[in-house]
XYZ file of C-alpha atoms in Angstrom:
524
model
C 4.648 22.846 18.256
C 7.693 22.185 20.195
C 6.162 21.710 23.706
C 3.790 19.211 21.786
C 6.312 16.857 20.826
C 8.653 16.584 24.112
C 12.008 16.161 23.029
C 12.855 14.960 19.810
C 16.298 14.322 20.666
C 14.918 11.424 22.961
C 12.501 10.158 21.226
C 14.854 9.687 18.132
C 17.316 8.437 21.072
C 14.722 5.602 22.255
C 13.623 4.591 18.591
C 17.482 4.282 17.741
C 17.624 1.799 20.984
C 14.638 -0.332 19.554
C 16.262 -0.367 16.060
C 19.559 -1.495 17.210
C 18.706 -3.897 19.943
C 15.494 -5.886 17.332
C 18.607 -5.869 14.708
C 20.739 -7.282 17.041
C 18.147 -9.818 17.972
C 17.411 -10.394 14.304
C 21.065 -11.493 14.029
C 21.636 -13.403 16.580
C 18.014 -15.659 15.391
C 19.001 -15.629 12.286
C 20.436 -18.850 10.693
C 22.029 -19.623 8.016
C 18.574 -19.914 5.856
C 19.687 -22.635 3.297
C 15.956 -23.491 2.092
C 13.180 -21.726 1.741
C 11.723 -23.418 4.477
C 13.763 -21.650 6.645
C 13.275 -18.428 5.159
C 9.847 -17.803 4.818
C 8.204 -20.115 7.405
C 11.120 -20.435 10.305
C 10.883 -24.036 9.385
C 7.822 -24.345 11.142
C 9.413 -24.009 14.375
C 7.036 -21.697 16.629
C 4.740 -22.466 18.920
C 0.891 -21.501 19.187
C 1.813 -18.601 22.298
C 4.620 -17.551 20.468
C 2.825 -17.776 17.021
C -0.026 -15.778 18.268
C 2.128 -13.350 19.707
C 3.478 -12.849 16.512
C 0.028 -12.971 15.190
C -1.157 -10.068 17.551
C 2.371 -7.707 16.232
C 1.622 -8.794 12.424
C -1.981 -7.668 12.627
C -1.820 -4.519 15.232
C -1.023 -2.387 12.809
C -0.497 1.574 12.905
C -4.158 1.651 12.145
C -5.301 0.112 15.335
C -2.418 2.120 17.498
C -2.557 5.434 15.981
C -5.652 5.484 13.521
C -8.164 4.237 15.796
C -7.065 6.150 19.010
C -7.139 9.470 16.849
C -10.529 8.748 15.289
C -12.112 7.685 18.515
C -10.579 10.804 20.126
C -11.962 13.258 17.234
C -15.452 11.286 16.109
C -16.379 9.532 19.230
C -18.256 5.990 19.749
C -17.956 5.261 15.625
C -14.463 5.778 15.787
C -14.576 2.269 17.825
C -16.664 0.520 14.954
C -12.461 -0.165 13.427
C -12.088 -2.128 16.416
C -14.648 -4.131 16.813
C -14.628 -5.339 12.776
C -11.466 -5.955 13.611
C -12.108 -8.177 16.745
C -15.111 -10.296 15.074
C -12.470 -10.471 12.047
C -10.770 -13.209 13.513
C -13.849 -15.595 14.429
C -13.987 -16.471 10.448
C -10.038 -17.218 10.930
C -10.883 -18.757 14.097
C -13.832 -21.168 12.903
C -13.012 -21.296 8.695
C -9.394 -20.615 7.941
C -6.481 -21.623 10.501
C -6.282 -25.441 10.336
C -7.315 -26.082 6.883
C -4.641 -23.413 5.323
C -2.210 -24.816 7.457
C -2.724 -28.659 6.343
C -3.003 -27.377 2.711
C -0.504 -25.140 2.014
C 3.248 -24.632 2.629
C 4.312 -21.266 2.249
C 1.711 -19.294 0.504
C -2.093 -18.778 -0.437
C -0.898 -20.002 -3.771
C -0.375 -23.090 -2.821
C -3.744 -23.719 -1.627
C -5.598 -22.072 -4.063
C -3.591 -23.981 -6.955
C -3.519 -27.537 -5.060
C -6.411 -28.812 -7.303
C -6.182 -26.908 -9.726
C -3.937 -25.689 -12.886
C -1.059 -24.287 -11.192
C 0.617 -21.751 -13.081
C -2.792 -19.678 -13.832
C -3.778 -19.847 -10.187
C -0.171 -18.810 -9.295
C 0.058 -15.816 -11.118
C -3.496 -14.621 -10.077
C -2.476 -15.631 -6.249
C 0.831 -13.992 -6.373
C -0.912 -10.652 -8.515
C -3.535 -10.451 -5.842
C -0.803 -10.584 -2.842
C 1.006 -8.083 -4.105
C -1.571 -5.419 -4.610
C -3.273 -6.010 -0.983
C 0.324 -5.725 0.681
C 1.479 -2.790 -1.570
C -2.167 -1.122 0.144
C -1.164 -2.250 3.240
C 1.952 -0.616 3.446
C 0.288 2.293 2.255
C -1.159 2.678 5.664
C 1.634 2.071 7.892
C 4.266 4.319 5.864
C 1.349 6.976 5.913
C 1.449 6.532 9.507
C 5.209 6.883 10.433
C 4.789 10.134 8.066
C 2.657 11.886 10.752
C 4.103 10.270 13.488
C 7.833 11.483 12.609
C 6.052 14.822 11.793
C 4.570 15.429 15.043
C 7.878 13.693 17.203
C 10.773 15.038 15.576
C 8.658 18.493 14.879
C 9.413 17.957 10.972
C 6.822 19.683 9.459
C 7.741 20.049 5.263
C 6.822 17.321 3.046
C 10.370 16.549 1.633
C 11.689 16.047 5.738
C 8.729 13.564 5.977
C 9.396 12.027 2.639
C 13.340 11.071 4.159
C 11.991 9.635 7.127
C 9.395 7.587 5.304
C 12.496 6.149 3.526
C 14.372 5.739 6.433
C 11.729 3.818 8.050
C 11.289 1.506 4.457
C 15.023 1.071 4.858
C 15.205 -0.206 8.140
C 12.168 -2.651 7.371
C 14.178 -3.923 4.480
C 16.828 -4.466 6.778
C 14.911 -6.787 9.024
C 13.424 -8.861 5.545
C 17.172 -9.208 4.704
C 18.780 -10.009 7.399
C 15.873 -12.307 9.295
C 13.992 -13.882 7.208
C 10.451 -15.087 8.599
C 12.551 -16.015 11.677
C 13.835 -12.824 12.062
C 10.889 -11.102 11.669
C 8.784 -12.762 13.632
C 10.523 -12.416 16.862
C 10.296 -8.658 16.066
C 6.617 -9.050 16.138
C 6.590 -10.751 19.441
C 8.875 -8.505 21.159
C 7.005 -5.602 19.256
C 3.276 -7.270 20.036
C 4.558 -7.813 23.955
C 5.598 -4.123 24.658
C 2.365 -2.648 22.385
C -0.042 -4.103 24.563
C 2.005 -3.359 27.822
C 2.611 0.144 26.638
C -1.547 0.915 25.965
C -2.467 -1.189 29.492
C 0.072 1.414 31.312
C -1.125 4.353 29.419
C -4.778 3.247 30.163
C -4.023 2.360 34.049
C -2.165 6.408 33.848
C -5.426 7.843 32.356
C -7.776 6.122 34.227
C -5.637 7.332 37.499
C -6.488 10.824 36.459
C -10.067 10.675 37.078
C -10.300 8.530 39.920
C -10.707 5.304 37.992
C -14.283 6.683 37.316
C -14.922 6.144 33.529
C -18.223 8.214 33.459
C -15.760 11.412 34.557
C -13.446 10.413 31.540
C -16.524 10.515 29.153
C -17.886 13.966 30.690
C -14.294 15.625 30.090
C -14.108 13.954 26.573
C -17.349 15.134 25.390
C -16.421 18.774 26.898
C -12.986 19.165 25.421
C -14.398 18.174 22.307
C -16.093 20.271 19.479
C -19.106 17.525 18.700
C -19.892 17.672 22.267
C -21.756 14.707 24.124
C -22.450 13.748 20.618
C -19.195 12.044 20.737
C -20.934 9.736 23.112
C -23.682 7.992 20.813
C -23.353 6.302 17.229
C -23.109 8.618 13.774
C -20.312 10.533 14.216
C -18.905 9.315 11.413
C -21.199 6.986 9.971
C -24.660 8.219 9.720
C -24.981 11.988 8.817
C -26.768 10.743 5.469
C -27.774 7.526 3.586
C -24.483 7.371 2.004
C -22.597 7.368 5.402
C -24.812 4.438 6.267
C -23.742 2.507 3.395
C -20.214 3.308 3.791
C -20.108 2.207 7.380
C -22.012 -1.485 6.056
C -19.204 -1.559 3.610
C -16.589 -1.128 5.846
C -18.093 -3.334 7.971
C -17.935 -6.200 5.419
C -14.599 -5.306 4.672
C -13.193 -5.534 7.666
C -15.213 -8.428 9.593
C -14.260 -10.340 5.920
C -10.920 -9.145 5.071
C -8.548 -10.814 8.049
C -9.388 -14.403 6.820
C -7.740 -13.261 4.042
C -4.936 -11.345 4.208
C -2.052 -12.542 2.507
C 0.173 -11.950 5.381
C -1.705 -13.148 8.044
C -2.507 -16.708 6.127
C 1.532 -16.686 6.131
C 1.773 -16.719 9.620
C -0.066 -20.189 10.057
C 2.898 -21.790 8.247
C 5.339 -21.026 10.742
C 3.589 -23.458 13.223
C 4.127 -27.315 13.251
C 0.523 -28.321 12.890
C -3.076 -27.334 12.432
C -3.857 -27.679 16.491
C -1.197 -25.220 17.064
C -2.727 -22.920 14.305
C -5.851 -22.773 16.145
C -4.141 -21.847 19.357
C -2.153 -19.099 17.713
C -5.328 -17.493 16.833
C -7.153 -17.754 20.287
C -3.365 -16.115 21.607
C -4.196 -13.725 19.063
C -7.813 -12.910 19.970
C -6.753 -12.621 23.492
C -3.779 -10.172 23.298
C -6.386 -8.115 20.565
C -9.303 -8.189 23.147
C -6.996 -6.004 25.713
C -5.610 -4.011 23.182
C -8.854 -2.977 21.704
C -10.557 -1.979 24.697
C -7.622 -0.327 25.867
C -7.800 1.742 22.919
C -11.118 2.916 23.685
C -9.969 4.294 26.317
C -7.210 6.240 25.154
C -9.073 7.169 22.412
C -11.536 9.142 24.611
C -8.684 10.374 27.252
C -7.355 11.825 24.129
C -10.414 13.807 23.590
C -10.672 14.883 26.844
C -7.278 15.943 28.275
C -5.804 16.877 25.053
C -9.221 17.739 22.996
C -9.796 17.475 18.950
C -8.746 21.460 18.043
C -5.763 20.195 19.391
C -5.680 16.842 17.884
C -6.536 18.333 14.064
C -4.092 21.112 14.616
C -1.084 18.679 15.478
C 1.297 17.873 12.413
C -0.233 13.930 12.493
C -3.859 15.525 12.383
C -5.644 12.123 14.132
C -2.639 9.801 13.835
C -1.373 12.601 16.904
C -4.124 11.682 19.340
C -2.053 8.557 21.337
C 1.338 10.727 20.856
C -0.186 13.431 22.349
C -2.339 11.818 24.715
C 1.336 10.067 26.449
C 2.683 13.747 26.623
C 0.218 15.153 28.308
C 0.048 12.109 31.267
C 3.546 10.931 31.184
C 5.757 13.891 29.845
C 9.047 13.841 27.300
C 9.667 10.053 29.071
C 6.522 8.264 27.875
C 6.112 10.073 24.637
C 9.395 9.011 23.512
C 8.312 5.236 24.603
C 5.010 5.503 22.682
C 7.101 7.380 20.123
C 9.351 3.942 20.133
C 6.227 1.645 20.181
C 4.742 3.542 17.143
C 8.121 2.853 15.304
C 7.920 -0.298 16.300
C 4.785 -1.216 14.939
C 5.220 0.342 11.857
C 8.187 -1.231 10.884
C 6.958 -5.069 12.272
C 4.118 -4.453 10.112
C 5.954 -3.613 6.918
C 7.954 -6.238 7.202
C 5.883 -8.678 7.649
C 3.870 -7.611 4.618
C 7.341 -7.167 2.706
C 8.236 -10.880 3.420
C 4.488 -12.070 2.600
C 5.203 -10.115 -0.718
C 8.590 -11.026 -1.523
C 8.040 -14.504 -0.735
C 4.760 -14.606 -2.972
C 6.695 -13.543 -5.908
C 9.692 -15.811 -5.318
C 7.765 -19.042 -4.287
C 4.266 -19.013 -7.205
C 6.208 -16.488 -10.081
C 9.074 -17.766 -9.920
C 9.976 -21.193 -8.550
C 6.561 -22.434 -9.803
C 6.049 -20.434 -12.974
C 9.223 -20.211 -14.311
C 11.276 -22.759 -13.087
C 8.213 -25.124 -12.656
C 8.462 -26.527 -9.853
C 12.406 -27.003 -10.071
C 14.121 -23.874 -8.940
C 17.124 -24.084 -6.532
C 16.215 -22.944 -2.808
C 18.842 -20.683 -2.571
C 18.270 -19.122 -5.993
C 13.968 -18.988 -4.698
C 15.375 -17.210 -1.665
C 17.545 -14.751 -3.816
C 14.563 -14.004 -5.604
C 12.667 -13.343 -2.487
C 15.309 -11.053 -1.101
C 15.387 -9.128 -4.481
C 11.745 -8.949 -4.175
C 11.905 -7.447 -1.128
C 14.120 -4.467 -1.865
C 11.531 -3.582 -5.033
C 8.355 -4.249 -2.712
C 10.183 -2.094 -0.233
C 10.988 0.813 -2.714
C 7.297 0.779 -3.894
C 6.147 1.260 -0.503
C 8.077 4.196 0.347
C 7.283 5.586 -3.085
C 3.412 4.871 -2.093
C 3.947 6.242 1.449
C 4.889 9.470 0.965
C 2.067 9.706 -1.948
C -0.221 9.048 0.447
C 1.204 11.069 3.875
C -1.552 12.565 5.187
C -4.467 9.949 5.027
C -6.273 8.451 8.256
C -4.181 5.237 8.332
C -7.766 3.150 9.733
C -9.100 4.245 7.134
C -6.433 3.280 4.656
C -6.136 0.087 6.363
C -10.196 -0.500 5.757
C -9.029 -0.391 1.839
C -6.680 -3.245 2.294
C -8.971 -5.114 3.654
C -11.447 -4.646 1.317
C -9.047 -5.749 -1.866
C -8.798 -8.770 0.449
C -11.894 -9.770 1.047
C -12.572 -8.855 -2.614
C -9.871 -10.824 -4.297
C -9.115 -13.541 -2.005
C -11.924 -14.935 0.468
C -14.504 -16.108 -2.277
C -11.805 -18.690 -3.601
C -10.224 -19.649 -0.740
C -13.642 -20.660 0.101
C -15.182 -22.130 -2.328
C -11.630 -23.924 -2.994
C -11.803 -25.351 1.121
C -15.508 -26.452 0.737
C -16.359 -26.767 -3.010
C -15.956 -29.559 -5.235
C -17.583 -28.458 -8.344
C -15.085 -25.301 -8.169
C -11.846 -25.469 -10.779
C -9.615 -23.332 -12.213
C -12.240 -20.285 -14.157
C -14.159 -19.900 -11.114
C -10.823 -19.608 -9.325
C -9.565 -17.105 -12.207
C -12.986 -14.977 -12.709
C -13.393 -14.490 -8.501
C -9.691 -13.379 -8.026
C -9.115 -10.961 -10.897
C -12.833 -10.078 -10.905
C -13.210 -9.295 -7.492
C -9.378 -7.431 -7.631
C -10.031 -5.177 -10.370
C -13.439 -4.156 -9.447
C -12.440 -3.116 -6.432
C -9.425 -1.595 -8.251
C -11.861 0.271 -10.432
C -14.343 1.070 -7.603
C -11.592 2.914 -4.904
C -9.927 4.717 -8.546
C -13.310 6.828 -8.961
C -14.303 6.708 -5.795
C -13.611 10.148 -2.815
C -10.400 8.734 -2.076
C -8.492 9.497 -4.820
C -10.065 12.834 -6.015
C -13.039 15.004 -5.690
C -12.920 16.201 -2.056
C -9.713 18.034 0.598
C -9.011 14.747 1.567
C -8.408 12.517 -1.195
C -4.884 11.455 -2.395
C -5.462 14.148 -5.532
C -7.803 16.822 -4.083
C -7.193 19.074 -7.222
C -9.354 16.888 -9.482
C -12.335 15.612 -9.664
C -13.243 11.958 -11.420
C -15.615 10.487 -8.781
C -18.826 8.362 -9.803
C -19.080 5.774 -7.184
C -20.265 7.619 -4.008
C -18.815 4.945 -1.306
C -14.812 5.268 0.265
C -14.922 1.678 0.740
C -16.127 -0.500 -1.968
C -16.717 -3.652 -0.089
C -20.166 -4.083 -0.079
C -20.025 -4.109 -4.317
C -16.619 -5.722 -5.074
C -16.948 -8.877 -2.460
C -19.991 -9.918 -3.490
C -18.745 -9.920 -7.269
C -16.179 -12.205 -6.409
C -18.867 -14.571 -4.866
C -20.743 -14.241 -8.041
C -18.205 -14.147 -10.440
C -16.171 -16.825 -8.744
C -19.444 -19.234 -9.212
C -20.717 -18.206 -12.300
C -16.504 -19.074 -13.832
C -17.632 -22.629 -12.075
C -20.899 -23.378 -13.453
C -19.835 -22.050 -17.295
C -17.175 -23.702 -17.800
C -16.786 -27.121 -18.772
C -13.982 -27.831 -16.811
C -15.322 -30.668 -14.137
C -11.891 -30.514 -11.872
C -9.927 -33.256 -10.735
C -11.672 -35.497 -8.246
C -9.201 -37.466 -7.148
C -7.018 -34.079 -6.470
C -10.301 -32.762 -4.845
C -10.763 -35.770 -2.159
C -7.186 -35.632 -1.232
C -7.400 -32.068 -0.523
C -10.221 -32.530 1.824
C -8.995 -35.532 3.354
C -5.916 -33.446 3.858
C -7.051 -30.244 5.009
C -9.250 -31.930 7.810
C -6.585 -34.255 8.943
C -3.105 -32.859 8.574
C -2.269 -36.325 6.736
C 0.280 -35.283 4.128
C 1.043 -31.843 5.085
């Protein structure tokens, strides 16, 4: 396994440079974060380039680097399915989301879900839902820096992957601490600029290969892989039987649903001035994603072909090793330990970004607007969210090593369906609604949250087959790995059925100045 992995000794050398010099960076941005403001929007400060840069690092996760290279290099043309849901994901941003969050709200969902309605309710369910859908979220990336140390630094036992999962949560906790939104965000630009640099080299490297002729890459791919041409067409995942099929339309929905409501992602629209840059930030964001995406198509399939799947599968990462591999084999010990770096990077950009979204949940709805009602000192809300953070960031480590192993697109596709489940039917109805109050707002967030809860629990990713979190057991009844296509449109149904039986008619006056302020900034 050692002439897989280059040199560890480098690529923990180049990582070590990326942590030190983004900490370094984080300092120096770093103010002195009197208000909350400051802390968990950057007062505001960024503009749309930047913002979507920062967009583009908050959203490319290790699923789209390392998840959807390695199941593009081992299953083909379906493998590419992640990346297009992902893409078309951001139209519903794009056309529904940006500018009326951003007029609405101030720091979190909660605030716009509970502008018109009862507060401290709304809060609670808000801040609940966040916290589940980043604590799945992390799952993913601390999954991925599992089988990425595993198959870099040639650690191969579960406790040596278990300290450098912790490692990794540390040093994310270190840029929640120290940077605050500010902070962090900078490390997703820097992080977002070099990501899409490093996959446009690697592409222009692989592509150099074979002449610049795709149609040779494809041939090679489909050779050096065990499927064959089938690799090539549609089914390699989804398809083999009608259950497939359904799973693939449920992932779909997840995915092509769950961006437009991602508790981190709505974050990221408060750290622009106004709702025109919000829009631009997303059309950065769609643009830096469109050349990533395709990019990883391509790498995805050079991976297959100069490296092959019996390769892939037997590598430590499994097919998290694919885009590791793949920069070995073109670019030696040098550009492994730069994707090696990049990998880090976007791992721990990520996590902290869904750490602060987290942290800042808690300390802003729980408790500066539960508890304290409205009247809690900003340093004491941003001692809370720091607190948070160091809990949020245990629990993910805990969470990652549980789940070392897993196809981190695939955990990824879960997050987004708990999203799309729990948060996109209120946020909705709440934006374009009147007749919607506080039960409809209640029964759509916890209904659509714990059915989805209850769906993934007994579904094949936590037991009944070799590659569920508990393979040793067996407790499965619903058939589908993601639950999307049930648990979204409960929390359609159940958000409007909360509406229409319950006498509650809503504040109108509350509801007016919401929409006059969501379509016209005035007030926010």
């Amino acid at each position: 396994m050692s002439t897989d992995v280059g040199s560890p000794v480098l690529n923990i050398a180049v990582f070590g440079l990326f942590v030190l010099a983004t900490l370094v960076m984080v300092a120096k941005v770093n103010r002195r974060q009197a208000t909350a403001n400051d802390y968990f929007t950057a007062g505001g400060a960024f503009g749309g380039g930047k913002n979507g840069l920062a967009l583009s690092g908050d959203f490319l996760s290790a699923a789209s680097f390392l998840g959807i290279a390695g199941a593009i290099a081992i299953h083909g043309y379906d493998g590419f399915l992640y990346s297009i849901g992902f893409l078309v994901a951001w139209l519903v941003n794009l056309l529904l989301i940006a500018e009326l969050v951003r007029n609405t709200g101030r720091f979190t969902m909660g605030d716009v879900l509970s502008y018109r309605m009862r507060a401290r309710p709304v809060r609670a369910a808000a801040a609940t839902s966040t916290l589940v859908i980043s604590f799945f979220y992390m799952l993913a990336q601390m999954a991925g820096a599992g089988g990425v140390v595993a198959l870099l630094l040639g650690v191969h036992s579960g406790e040596g992957q278990a300290v450098v999962i912790t490692v990794v949560g540390v040093v994310m906790m270190l840029y929640v601490l120290v940077g605050g939104m500010r902070g962090t965000t900078w490390v997703q630009i820097v992080k977002a600029a070099i990501l899409v640099l490093c996959v446009a080299l690697m592409t222009v490297f692989l592509l150099g290969k074979f002449g610049f002729d795709l149609s040779a890459l494809l041939e090679q791919a489909a050779a050096n892989n065990v499927r064959g041409e089938k690799i090539l067409d549609p089914g390699g995942m989804f398809g083999q039987s009608g259950t497939s099929k359904l799973d693939f339309v449920s992932l779909a929905l997840a995915l092509v649903l769950g961006a437009a409501s991602l508790p981190h992602v709505l974050m990221r629209f408060y750290t622009v001035p106004n709702a025109v840059q919000a829009r631009r930030s997303v059309i950065w964001a769609v643009c830096t994603m469109t050349v990533f995406y395709l990019a990883t198509l391509v790498i995805g399939y050079g991976a297959s072909a100069l490296v092959g799947s019996d390769r892939i599968l037997a590598a430590t990462g499994g097919e998290n090793s694919a885009a590791p591999l793949l920069a070995f084999e073109i670019g030696g010990t040098l550009l492994l330990g730069i994707v090696s770096a990049v990998a880090f990077a976007t791992i721990l950009a990520v996590v902290a970004g869904l750490t602060l979204t987290a942290s800042a949940s808690f300390a802003h709805d729980v408790y500066a607007n539960i508890f304290k009602r409205g009247r809690a000192n900003p340093r004491s809300e941003v001692r809370v969210a720091r607190l948070t953070a160091v809990v949020v960031g245990a629990l993910a480590i805990a969470g990652g090593i549980l789940a070392n192993g897993q196809n981190v697109a695939f955990l990824v596709g879960l997050a987004f369906a708990f999203a799309a489940s729990a948060n996109l039917s209120t946020l909705l109805y709440s934006l374009f609604w009147k007749r919607f109050n506080t039960s409809g707002t209640l029964w759509g967030m916890y209904g659509g949250l714990v059915s989805c809860l209850t769906l993934v629990a007994f579904s094949p990713v936590v037991s009944g087959s070799p590659g569920s979190i508990f393979p040793g057991v067996d407790f499965v009844w619903f058939p589908l790995s993601n639950p999307g296509i049930v648990s979204i449109p409960v929390s359609f149904i159940l958000g409007f059925l909360g509406t229409v039986l319950s006498c509650d008619r809503g504040d109108e006056r509350k509801q007016a100045e919401m929409e006059v302020r969501s379509l016209t900034g005035l007030g926010s």
